Short mmCIF file of C-alpha atoms in Angstrom, two decimals:
data_model
loop_
_atom_site.label_atom_id
_atom_site.label_comp_id
_atom_site.label_asym_id
_atom_site.label_seq_id
_atom_site.Cartn_x
_atom_site.Cartn_y
_atom_site.Cartn_z
CA MET D 1 10.99 16.43 2.53
CA ASN D 2 10.73 16.99 -0.91
CA LYS D 3 7.71 18.97 -1.81
CA LEU D 4 9.48 22.01 -3.22
CA LEU D 5 6.74 22.48 -5.78
CA ARG D 6 5.19 25.64 -7.17
CA PRO D 7 1.46 25.80 -8.03
CA ALA D 8 0.85 25.77 -11.76
CA THR D 9 0.03 29.18 -13.19
CA SER D 10 -3.60 29.52 -14.24
CA ARG D 11 -4.05 29.89 -17.97
CA ARG D 12 -6.94 32.24 -17.27
CA ALA D 13 -4.68 34.49 -15.21
CA VAL D 14 -2.08 34.61 -17.97
CA ALA D 15 -4.75 35.49 -20.54
CA ALA D 16 -6.09 38.28 -18.33
CA LEU D 17 -2.65 39.83 -18.02
CA LEU D 18 -2.26 39.89 -21.79
CA LEU D 19 -5.55 41.68 -22.48
CA VAL D 20 -5.50 45.43 -23.24
CA PRO D 21 -8.45 47.70 -24.06
CA ALA D 22 -9.28 47.43 -27.73
CA CYS D 23 -9.61 51.21 -28.13
CA GLN D 24 -6.17 51.97 -26.76
CA SER D 25 -3.25 52.15 -29.15
CA PRO D 26 -0.09 50.33 -28.07
CA LEU D 27 1.80 53.57 -28.85
CA ASP D 28 -0.31 55.43 -26.27
CA SER D 29 0.10 52.77 -23.59
CA PRO D 30 2.57 53.54 -20.84
CA ALA D 31 5.42 51.12 -20.45
CA PRO D 32 4.49 48.44 -17.90
CA PRO D 33 6.37 48.62 -14.64
CA PRO D 34 9.18 46.09 -14.25
CA VAL D 35 8.24 42.82 -12.61
CA GLN D 36 9.29 42.90 -9.00
CA HIS D 37 10.52 39.77 -7.30
CA TYR D 38 10.92 39.49 -3.56
CA THR D 39 13.72 37.59 -1.86
CA TYR D 40 12.51 35.49 1.04
CA ALA D 41 14.75 34.19 3.82
CA ALA D 42 16.81 31.15 2.88
CA ALA D 43 17.30 28.16 5.15
CA ALA D 44 20.39 28.65 7.31
CA PRO D 45 22.46 26.09 9.24
CA ASP D 46 22.80 28.41 12.24
CA ARG D 47 19.06 28.83 12.74
CA ALA D 48 17.90 27.06 15.92
CA LEU D 49 14.38 25.65 15.69
CA ARG D 50 12.19 26.21 18.73
CA PHE D 51 9.10 24.21 19.52
CA PRO D 52 6.18 24.33 19.69
CA ALA D 53 6.42 27.76 18.00
CA ASP D 54 8.18 26.44 14.89
CA HIS D 55 5.33 24.04 14.15
CA GLY D 56 3.43 27.12 12.94
CA PRO D 57 3.77 29.15 9.72
CA HIS D 58 6.97 30.93 8.62
CA ARG D 59 5.93 33.76 6.35
CA GLU D 60 9.53 34.84 5.86
CA ALA D 61 9.96 31.63 3.81
CA ALA D 62 8.79 31.29 0.22
CA ILE D 63 7.21 27.86 0.55
CA GLU D 64 6.11 25.63 3.39
CA TRP D 65 4.13 22.45 3.89
CA TRP D 66 2.57 20.34 6.62
CA TYR D 67 2.33 16.70 5.59
CA PHE D 68 0.38 13.88 7.25
CA THR D 69 0.50 10.30 5.97
CA GLY D 70 -1.08 7.50 7.94
CA HIS D 71 -2.36 3.96 8.16
CA ILE D 72 -5.65 2.80 9.67
CA LEU D 73 -4.95 -0.57 11.25
CA THR D 74 -7.11 -3.54 12.19
CA ALA D 75 -7.76 -3.60 15.93
CA PRO D 76 -6.54 -6.71 17.79
CA ALA D 77 -9.10 -9.42 18.39
CA GLY D 78 -11.26 -8.61 21.39
CA ALA D 79 -10.33 -4.93 21.42
CA PRO D 80 -13.25 -2.46 21.42
CA ALA D 81 -13.86 -0.62 18.18
CA PRO D 82 -13.05 3.09 18.16
CA ALA D 83 -16.01 5.14 19.29
CA ALA D 84 -17.76 7.14 16.60
CA GLY D 85 -17.95 10.84 17.22
CA PRO D 86 -20.63 13.15 15.90
CA THR D 87 -20.79 13.66 12.17
CA ARG D 88 -19.24 17.01 11.32
CA PRO D 89 -21.56 19.20 9.25
CA ALA D 90 -20.45 20.44 5.87
CA PRO D 91 -19.02 23.98 6.05
CA ALA D 92 -21.06 26.87 4.76
CA SER D 93 -18.10 28.74 3.24
CA SER D 94 -17.09 28.20 -0.36
CA GLY D 95 -13.96 28.41 -2.46
CA PRO D 96 -12.45 27.10 -5.67
CA ALA D 97 -11.48 23.45 -5.82
CA SER D 98 -9.49 21.63 -8.43
CA GLY D 99 -10.23 18.16 -9.68
CA SER D 100 -9.21 14.65 -8.73
CA GLN D 101 -9.47 11.40 -10.49
CA PRO D 102 -10.61 8.00 -9.32
CA ALA D 103 -8.27 5.08 -9.71
CA SER D 104 -9.66 4.29 -13.12
CA ALA D 105 -9.75 7.63 -14.93
CA ALA D 106 -8.68 11.25 -14.78
CA ALA D 107 -11.38 13.58 -13.52
CA PRO D 108 -12.37 17.08 -14.63
CA GLU D 109 -12.20 20.18 -12.47
CA GLN D 110 -14.67 20.47 -9.63
CA ALA D 111 -15.83 24.00 -8.84
CA GLY D 112 -17.02 25.38 -5.56
CA ALA D 113 -16.54 24.20 -2.02
CA PRO D 114 -17.23 20.48 -1.76
CA ALA D 115 -20.12 19.31 0.36
CA SER D 116 -20.01 16.11 2.36
CA PRO D 117 -23.38 14.43 2.38
CA THR D 118 -22.12 11.29 4.12
CA ALA D 119 -19.08 12.32 6.08
CA ALA D 120 -16.98 9.84 7.98
CA PRO D 121 -17.63 10.32 11.70
CA ARG D 122 -14.64 11.67 13.56
CA PRO D 123 -13.21 9.31 16.20
CA ASN D 124 -13.51 10.84 19.64
CA SER D 125 -11.04 8.71 21.54
CA SER D 126 -7.80 10.52 22.25
CA PRO D 127 -4.41 8.82 22.54
CA ALA D 128 -2.84 8.89 25.93
CA ALA D 129 0.63 9.84 24.69
CA SER D 130 1.26 13.53 24.10
CA ALA D 131 3.38 15.20 21.44
CA ALA D 132 3.62 18.40 23.45
CA ALA D 133 7.22 19.51 23.83
CA PRO D 134 8.63 22.34 25.95
CA GLU D 135 10.06 25.43 24.27
CA GLN D 136 13.43 24.24 23.03
CA ALA D 137 16.29 25.16 20.76
CA GLY D 138 18.52 22.87 18.74
CA ALA D 139 18.28 19.19 19.63
CA PRO D 140 14.79 18.49 20.97
CA ALA D 141 14.14 17.35 24.49
CA SER D 142 11.66 14.59 25.13
CA PRO D 143 8.10 15.77 25.78
CA ALA D 144 6.51 15.27 29.14
CA THR D 145 5.17 11.78 28.61
CA ALA D 146 5.59 8.43 30.29
CA PRO D 147 8.99 6.75 29.68
CA LEU D 148 9.10 5.13 26.27
CA PRO D 149 9.36 1.35 26.16
CA ASP D 150 12.08 -0.31 24.12
CA SER D 151 9.54 -2.84 22.82
CA PRO D 152 7.16 -2.10 19.93
CA PRO D 153 4.08 -0.07 20.92
CA ALA D 154 0.53 -1.40 20.96
CA THR D 155 -0.33 0.62 17.85
CA SER D 156 2.26 -1.23 15.83
CA ALA D 157 3.27 -1.26 12.17
CA ALA D 158 2.93 -5.04 12.41
CA ALA D 159 -0.89 -4.81 12.50
CA PRO D 160 -2.88 -5.43 9.28
CA GLU D 161 -3.80 -2.23 7.44
CA GLN D 162 -7.33 -1.29 6.34
CA ALA D 163 -6.59 2.01 4.60
CA GLY D 164 -3.98 4.68 4.06
CA PHE D 165 -4.53 8.45 4.09
CA GLU D 166 -2.75 11.67 3.20
CA VAL D 167 -3.62 15.22 4.25
CA THR D 168 -1.21 17.91 3.05
CA VAL D 169 -1.29 21.70 3.17
CA PHE D 170 1.10 23.80 1.08
CA ARG D 171 1.65 27.49 1.80
CA VAL D 172 3.23 29.56 -0.99
CA SER D 173 4.25 33.19 -0.47
CA PRO D 174 3.50 35.82 -3.15
CA PRO D 175 6.50 36.14 -5.51
CA GLY D 176 6.30 39.94 -5.33
CA GLY D 177 6.63 40.03 -1.56
CA PRO D 178 4.27 40.11 1.43
CA LEU D 179 0.89 41.65 0.69
CA LEU D 180 -0.67 44.38 2.79
CA ALA D 181 -3.95 43.69 4.52
CA ALA D 182 -7.05 44.55 2.46
CA PRO D 183 -10.09 44.57 4.77
CA ALA D 184 -12.52 45.28 1.92
CA ALA D 185 -11.36 42.09 0.21
CA ALA D 186 -11.18 40.16 3.50
CA ARG D 187 -7.48 39.65 2.86
CA PRO D 188 -5.20 39.38 5.90
CA ALA D 189 -1.70 40.82 5.92
CA GLN D 190 0.97 38.63 4.29
CA ALA D 191 -1.68 36.45 2.68
CA SER D 192 -0.33 33.30 1.03
CA PHE D 193 -1.65 30.83 -1.51
CA LEU D 194 -2.82 27.63 0.18
CA SER D 195 -3.16 24.26 -1.54
CA LEU D 196 -4.74 21.21 0.09
CA HIS D 197 -4.21 17.60 -0.99
CA VAL D 198 -6.33 14.79 0.47
CA ALA D 199 -6.04 11.14 -0.59
CA VAL D 200 -7.46 7.85 0.68
CA THR D 201 -6.28 4.37 -0.26
CA ASP D 202 -9.00 1.87 0.63
CA LEU D 203 -7.35 -1.54 0.79
CA THR D 204 -10.62 -3.38 1.40
CA GLY D 205 -12.43 -1.80 -1.53
CA ARG D 206 -9.17 -1.62 -3.57
CA THR D 207 -9.74 2.02 -4.52
CA PHE D 208 -7.64 5.19 -4.48
CA ARG D 209 -9.29 8.61 -4.45
CA HIS D 210 -7.79 12.08 -4.13
CA GLN D 211 -8.76 15.72 -4.33
CA THR D 212 -7.03 19.08 -4.27
CA LEU D 213 -8.25 22.53 -3.34
CA GLY D 214 -6.40 25.81 -3.63
CA LEU D 215 -7.12 29.47 -2.87
CA ARG D 216 -5.58 32.60 -1.45
CA GLU D 217 -5.86 33.16 2.30
CA ARG D 218 -9.10 34.96 3.09
CA LEU D 219 -10.52 35.96 6.45
CA GLY D 220 -13.09 33.44 7.67
CA VAL D 221 -12.49 31.13 4.70
CA ALA D 222 -8.88 30.00 4.42
CA TRP D 223 -5.94 30.74 6.69
CA VAL D 224 -3.01 29.31 8.63
CA ASN D 225 -1.83 30.73 11.93
CA SER D 226 -0.41 29.98 15.36
CA ASP D 227 -1.21 31.02 18.93
CA PRO D 228 -0.30 29.79 22.43
CA GLU D 229 -3.29 27.43 22.61
CA HIS D 230 -2.79 26.07 19.09
CA PRO D 231 0.80 26.14 17.77
CA LEU D 232 -0.66 25.25 14.37
CA GLN D 233 -4.11 26.00 12.95
CA VAL D 234 -5.10 25.55 9.31
CA ARG D 235 -8.54 26.28 7.89
CA LEU D 236 -9.72 25.63 4.34
CA PRO D 237 -13.23 24.99 3.05
CA GLY D 238 -14.17 21.58 4.42
CA THR D 239 -10.88 21.12 6.25
CA THR D 240 -9.38 21.95 9.63
CA VAL D 241 -5.95 20.92 10.90
CA ARG D 242 -4.96 21.74 14.47
CA LEU D 243 -2.12 21.08 16.87
CA ALA D 244 -3.19 21.77 20.45
CA ALA D 245 -0.88 22.96 23.20
CA ASP D 246 -1.06 19.49 24.79
CA GLY D 247 0.49 17.99 21.64
CA THR D 248 -2.66 16.50 20.10
CA PHE D 249 -3.17 16.77 16.35
CA SER D 250 -6.70 16.78 14.98
CA LEU D 251 -7.41 16.33 11.26
CA ASP D 252 -10.86 16.96 9.81
CA ALA D 253 -11.08 16.95 6.03
CA GLU D 254 -14.39 16.55 4.18
CA LEU D 255 -14.33 16.93 0.42
CA THR D 256 -15.93 15.21 -2.54
CA ASP D 257 -14.26 13.61 -5.52
CA ALA D 258 -15.11 14.31 -9.16
CA GLN D 259 -18.06 11.89 -9.05
CA ASN D 260 -19.48 13.77 -6.02
CA ALA D 261 -18.65 10.82 -3.80
CA PRO D 262 -17.48 11.71 -0.27
CA LEU D 263 -13.79 11.88 0.50
CA ALA D 264 -13.14 12.36 4.20
CA VAL D 265 -10.34 11.94 6.73
CA HIS D 266 -10.79 12.41 10.47
CA ALA D 267 -7.99 11.62 12.92
CA THR D 268 -6.85 12.37 16.45
CA LEU D 269 -3.12 11.74 16.87
CA ALA D 270 -0.26 12.35 19.28
CA SER D 271 3.38 11.30 19.56
CA PRO D 272 5.11 9.40 22.36
CA LYS D 273 8.43 10.46 20.81
CA PRO D 274 10.00 13.92 20.71
CA VAL D 275 10.16 15.90 17.49
CA THR D 276 12.80 14.63 15.04
CA LEU D 277 15.11 17.16 13.37
CA HIS D 278 16.52 15.99 10.03
CA GLY D 279 19.96 16.93 8.76
CA ALA D 280 22.03 19.18 11.02
CA GLY D 281 19.62 20.41 13.69
CA GLY D 282 16.78 20.58 11.18
CA TYR D 283 18.85 22.15 8.37
CA SER D 284 18.31 19.66 5.53
CA ARG D 285 20.42 20.05 2.39
CA LYS D 286 18.67 19.35 -0.92
CA GLY D 287 21.41 20.50 -3.31
CA ASP D 288 24.98 21.70 -3.55
CA CYS D 289 24.38 25.39 -2.78
CA PRO D 290 23.95 26.45 0.88
CA SER D 291 20.49 27.89 0.16
CA CYS D 292 19.41 24.65 -1.58
CA ALA D 293 18.03 23.45 1.73
CA SER D 294 15.01 23.47 4.00
CA HIS D 295 14.27 23.40 7.70
CA TYR D 296 12.75 19.95 8.28
CA ALA D 297 11.10 18.48 11.38
CA SER D 298 8.91 15.41 11.87
CA PHE D 299 6.87 13.40 14.29
CA PRO D 300 7.56 9.97 12.74
CA HIS D 301 5.41 7.95 15.14
CA LEU D 302 1.98 9.44 15.71
CA ARG D 303 -0.56 7.15 17.35
CA GLY D 304 -4.29 7.54 17.72
CA THR D 305 -7.54 6.76 15.94
CA ALA D 306 -8.80 7.63 12.49
CA ALA D 307 -11.78 7.24 10.19
CA VAL D 308 -11.88 7.70 6.43
CA ARG D 309 -14.61 7.59 3.82
CA SER D 310 -14.22 7.28 0.08
CA ALA D 311 -15.86 5.51 -2.85
CA GLY D 312 -14.62 2.25 -1.35
CA GLY D 313 -16.61 2.75 1.86
CA GLU D 314 -15.83 3.77 5.43
CA ARG D 315 -12.86 2.47 7.44
CA ARG D 316 -12.03 3.26 11.06
CA GLY D 317 -9.63 1.95 13.68
CA PRO D 318 -6.37 2.59 15.47
CA ALA D 319 -4.00 4.69 13.42
CA LEU D 320 -0.25 5.00 12.96
CA ALA D 321 0.82 8.19 11.18
CA TRP D 322 3.79 10.37 10.22
CA PHE D 323 3.94 14.19 10.25
CA ASP D 324 6.41 16.27 8.25
CA HIS D 325 6.88 20.03 8.31
CA GLU D 326 9.31 21.86 6.03
CA PHE D 327 9.87 25.47 5.06
CA SER D 328 12.33 26.90 2.56
CA SER D 329 13.01 29.68 0.07
CA GLY D 330 15.56 27.89 -2.12
CA ALA D 331 15.08 25.69 -5.15
CA LEU D 332 16.68 22.28 -5.37
CA GLY D 333 19.30 23.45 -7.84
CA SER D 334 19.65 23.01 -11.58
CA GLY D 335 19.93 19.77 -13.48
CA LEU D 336 17.45 17.83 -11.36
CA ARG D 337 14.52 15.78 -12.59
CA GLY D 338 12.68 14.77 -9.44
CA TRP D 339 12.98 13.02 -6.11
CA ASP D 340 11.97 9.94 -4.14
CA TRP D 341 11.00 10.06 -0.46
CA LEU D 342 9.95 7.33 1.94
CA ALA D 343 8.77 7.24 5.54
CA VAL D 344 9.28 3.73 6.94
CA GLN D 345 7.69 2.63 10.22
CA LEU D 346 9.08 -0.74 11.25
CA ALA D 347 7.31 -3.25 13.46
CA ASP D 348 10.27 -3.23 15.89
CA GLY D 349 9.58 0.43 16.77
CA TRP D 350 12.26 2.03 14.56
CA GLU D 351 11.55 4.57 11.80
CA LEU D 352 13.51 5.60 8.73
CA MET D 353 13.20 8.70 6.57
CA ALA D 354 15.13 8.47 3.31
CA ALA D 355 15.13 10.88 0.38
CA GLN D 356 17.05 11.25 -2.83
CA THR D 357 17.03 13.70 -5.72
CA ARG D 358 17.63 12.50 -9.29
CA ASP D 359 19.47 14.15 -12.16
CA LEU D 360 18.18 14.57 -15.71
CA ALA D 361 19.37 11.05 -16.58
CA GLY D 362 17.45 9.59 -13.63
CA ARG D 363 20.56 8.85 -11.57
CA PRO D 364 20.68 9.61 -7.83
CA ALA D 365 22.08 13.09 -7.25
CA ARG D 366 21.84 13.53 -3.48
CA LEU D 367 20.84 10.96 -0.87
CA ALA D 368 20.34 11.31 2.87
CA GLY D 369 18.20 9.90 5.64
CA THR D 370 17.43 9.69 9.35
CA LEU D 371 17.04 6.67 11.63
CA ILE D 372 14.79 7.09 14.68
CA SER D 373 15.02 4.64 17.58
CA PRO D 374 12.07 3.35 19.65
CA ARG D 375 13.02 5.93 22.28
CA GLY D 376 13.15 8.78 19.76
CA GLU D 377 16.92 9.23 19.30
CA ALA D 378 17.70 10.38 15.75
CA THR D 379 20.77 9.36 13.74
CA ALA D 380 21.58 11.17 10.49
CA LEU D 381 22.56 8.87 7.63
CA THR D 382 25.00 9.78 4.88
CA ALA D 383 24.86 8.56 1.29
CA ALA D 384 27.56 6.01 2.15
CA GLU D 385 25.25 4.42 4.74
CA LEU D 386 22.08 4.36 2.66
CA ALA D 387 20.98 2.88 -0.67
CA LEU D 388 17.66 3.05 -2.54
CA GLU D 389 17.37 0.57 -5.40
CA PRO D 390 14.28 0.62 -7.67
CA SER D 391 13.06 -2.47 -9.49
CA GLY D 392 10.28 -3.36 -11.92
CA GLN D 393 7.95 -0.89 -13.62
CA TRP D 394 4.36 0.28 -13.38
CA ARG D 395 2.81 2.44 -16.09
CA SER D 396 0.05 4.84 -15.04
CA PRO D 397 -3.17 4.51 -17.05
CA HIS D 398 -3.84 8.20 -16.33
CA SER D 399 -0.63 10.05 -17.16
CA GLY D 400 1.37 7.38 -18.97
CA ALA D 401 4.24 7.94 -16.51
CA VAL D 402 6.39 4.90 -15.74
CA TYR D 403 7.28 4.46 -12.06
CA PRO D 404 9.40 1.87 -10.23
CA ALA D 405 7.20 -1.00 -9.08
CA ARG D 406 9.05 -1.49 -5.79
CA TRP D 407 12.14 -0.36 -3.90
CA ARG D 408 14.92 -2.06 -1.96
CA VAL D 409 16.17 -0.03 1.01
CA LYS D 410 19.54 -0.78 2.57
CA VAL D 411 21.05 0.85 5.66
CA SER D 412 24.60 -0.10 6.60
CA SER D 413 24.80 2.00 9.77
CA ALA D 414 25.79 -0.02 12.84
CA VAL D 415 23.03 1.82 14.75
CA HIS D 416 20.33 -0.25 13.04
CA PRO D 417 21.29 -2.14 9.85
CA LEU D 418 18.41 -2.75 7.46
CA ASP D 419 17.79 -4.59 4.20
CA ALA D 420 14.13 -4.29 3.29
CA GLU D 421 11.80 -4.11 0.32
CA LEU D 422 8.95 -1.61 -0.15
CA VAL D 423 5.99 -3.03 -2.08
CA PRO D 424 2.98 -0.80 -2.87
CA LYS D 425 -0.25 -2.18 -1.45
CA LEU D 426 -2.10 -0.79 -4.45
CA ALA D 427 -0.29 -0.13 -7.72
CA ASP D 428 -2.38 2.87 -8.72
CA GLN D 429 -1.81 5.60 -6.11
CA GLU D 430 -0.89 8.35 -8.56
CA ILE D 431 -2.11 11.91 -8.02
CA SER D 432 -2.64 13.22 -11.53
CA GLY D 433 -5.10 15.03 -13.75
CA PRO D 434 -5.19 18.40 -15.54
CA GLU D 435 -6.33 20.36 -12.47
CA THR D 436 -4.30 18.90 -9.64
CA ALA D 437 -2.54 22.29 -9.23
CA LEU D 438 0.80 20.60 -8.57
CA ALA D 439 2.89 18.27 -10.71
CA THR D 440 1.85 14.67 -11.30
CA TYR D 441 3.34 12.38 -8.67
CA TRP D 442 2.85 8.97 -7.03
CA GLU D 443 2.29 8.77 -3.28
CA GLY D 444 0.85 5.83 -1.43
CA THR D 445 0.97 3.20 1.26
CA CYS D 446 3.43 0.30 1.02
CA GLU D 447 4.26 -2.87 2.89
CA VAL D 448 7.79 -3.24 4.25
CA ARG D 449 9.22 -6.73 3.85
CA ILE D 450 12.36 -8.23 5.34
CA ASP D 451 13.32 -11.69 4.09
CA ASP D 452 10.00 -11.67 2.24
CA GLN D 453 8.06 -11.34 5.52
CA PRO D 454 5.92 -8.35 6.61
CA ALA D 455 8.03 -6.08 8.80
CA GLY D 456 6.30 -2.71 8.81
CA LEU D 457 4.53 0.03 6.85
CA SER D 458 5.67 2.94 4.74
CA TYR D 459 4.50 5.86 2.67
CA LEU D 460 6.41 6.43 -0.56
CA GLU D 461 6.50 9.50 -2.80
CA MET D 462 7.92 9.50 -6.34
CA THR D 463 8.05 12.65 -8.48
CA GLY D 464 9.50 13.53 -11.88
CA TYR D 465 8.45 10.36 -13.68
CA ASP D 466 5.91 12.09 -15.92
CA PRO D 467 7.94 13.90 -18.62
CA LEU D 468 4.91 15.99 -19.63
CA HIS D 469 4.23 17.28 -16.11
CA PRO D 470 7.58 17.47 -14.31
CA PRO D 471 7.87 19.00 -10.84
CA ARG D 472 8.81 22.69 -10.88
CA LEU D 473 11.98 22.82 -8.84
#
C-alpha cells in the first residue's frame, strides 16, 4: 500500500544547480525560466483495472511500485530439497548504488554496480499453480487453474520459516513531465527514476541485510516495460523481475552489501488465487481528498521455491510470498506522519491486508483492510471492523527511531473474525542509513500468534517513526 515516497534529492545535484560561471555578473545573467511542474493522472474510482496488462508500468502516474515480500519455509520431513539451478553470472553493466547497513551498524555508500562472487543458485522447480488471469475488467475472474481447496495448501504459513526476503522496485516519473527519447544518451522516451530495495532476514544466522540501488532508466541498463509474453519486466544492474504470460513470477536479484558480502534473492512463484483488488475495485483511498488514493492490486498467496544468500549464509526451500502493485499521482494529504501496513498469511489459508495512516500526534488517521478467503474471494474491511493496537517499544541502534515492538490485530467482520498478535522474528529489521534513497523505515518478517500459539506469517512495514528522516508524503 503505502509506499508513497519520493527519492531524496541529491545534495550534489542541488549544488550543481546553484553554481554559475565565476566570470559572469549576476546583472548580466538572464532570468531563469520558471520551474515547470507536470500534472500526472490521479487515481479515479471509475477506472477499471484490466489484467494482465495492468500488472505493467503506468507512465501516466507519478509514482508506482512492485513489492514482493516472502518467507522461505522448512520443507516437510521426507520431502526432497528444492533443486539448485545454475548460478547466475554477475551482470556486466554498471550503475550507481546506494548503501545499506548490516544489522549492527549503518553502512556508507557503495558505488558502482554490485558484483556477486558467490550468488545464491536460483531454484529451477516451478510451482504447478498459475497466476495467469484472462483479460478482465473490474472484479477479477479466477485464473485457469485447478479448483482451489478449502483446506490450507501444502506450502502453508504453518511451516517453520528459515528466512524472509523483500524485493521492491519503485518507479518515479520526472516532475517536469515525460521526457523525450535521447538516443545519444541511451535514454528511452518517458524515462523514469527507478529505485530497487532488496532485504534478507536470515533467521538461522540471526542477521538482517539490505541494499538499495537507484538510477534513471537507460537502454540496456535499467528499464521497466510490458509486452504480451511478459506483462511485467524490470531490469536493473544485478536484478531482473519478470511476470510471464503463464502467470509465473521470477525474481533474480544479486547485489552486495556494504561489506562486499553477497546479498541475493532468487525465486520462482505463482498464485493459485486470482488477483485481489483492494478498496473499491482497486481504487484505494489513502486520505480525505478523492485524489488521495492509489490503484492497488495484490497476489496475496504466491507459492513456489526460493533461495537467498546474505552474510548469514544461504537458505533455500519452499516459499510463500505476497505481491503488491500500486500506482498513484496523489499525496496522502496534509497533517500525516507515517503509516503502518501488514500482510498476514494465516495457516488456515486466509490472508489479511491492513493499513493505517497516522497523524502528527501518532494517532490513527485512516484505517482499512481486505480479507481474502482460501478460494480467493476478497472482502473489504472498514475502520469499524478492524483495529491495529501497538504495544511495547524497540529503539533502533542505527537511527534512534522508536518503533512498536509488536501489534495486536483484531477483525470483527463476521466473514472471518480474528484476534491475533504480530511478533517480529528479529527485532532489528530497519532499513536505514544516509544513502538509502528513501526515508528510514522498518520492514520485516513476523510470526502471527493466536492464543499465544503460532498461526501464520506476516510482513510488517512501519514508517514515520524516525523524526529526523520522515517519509515524504
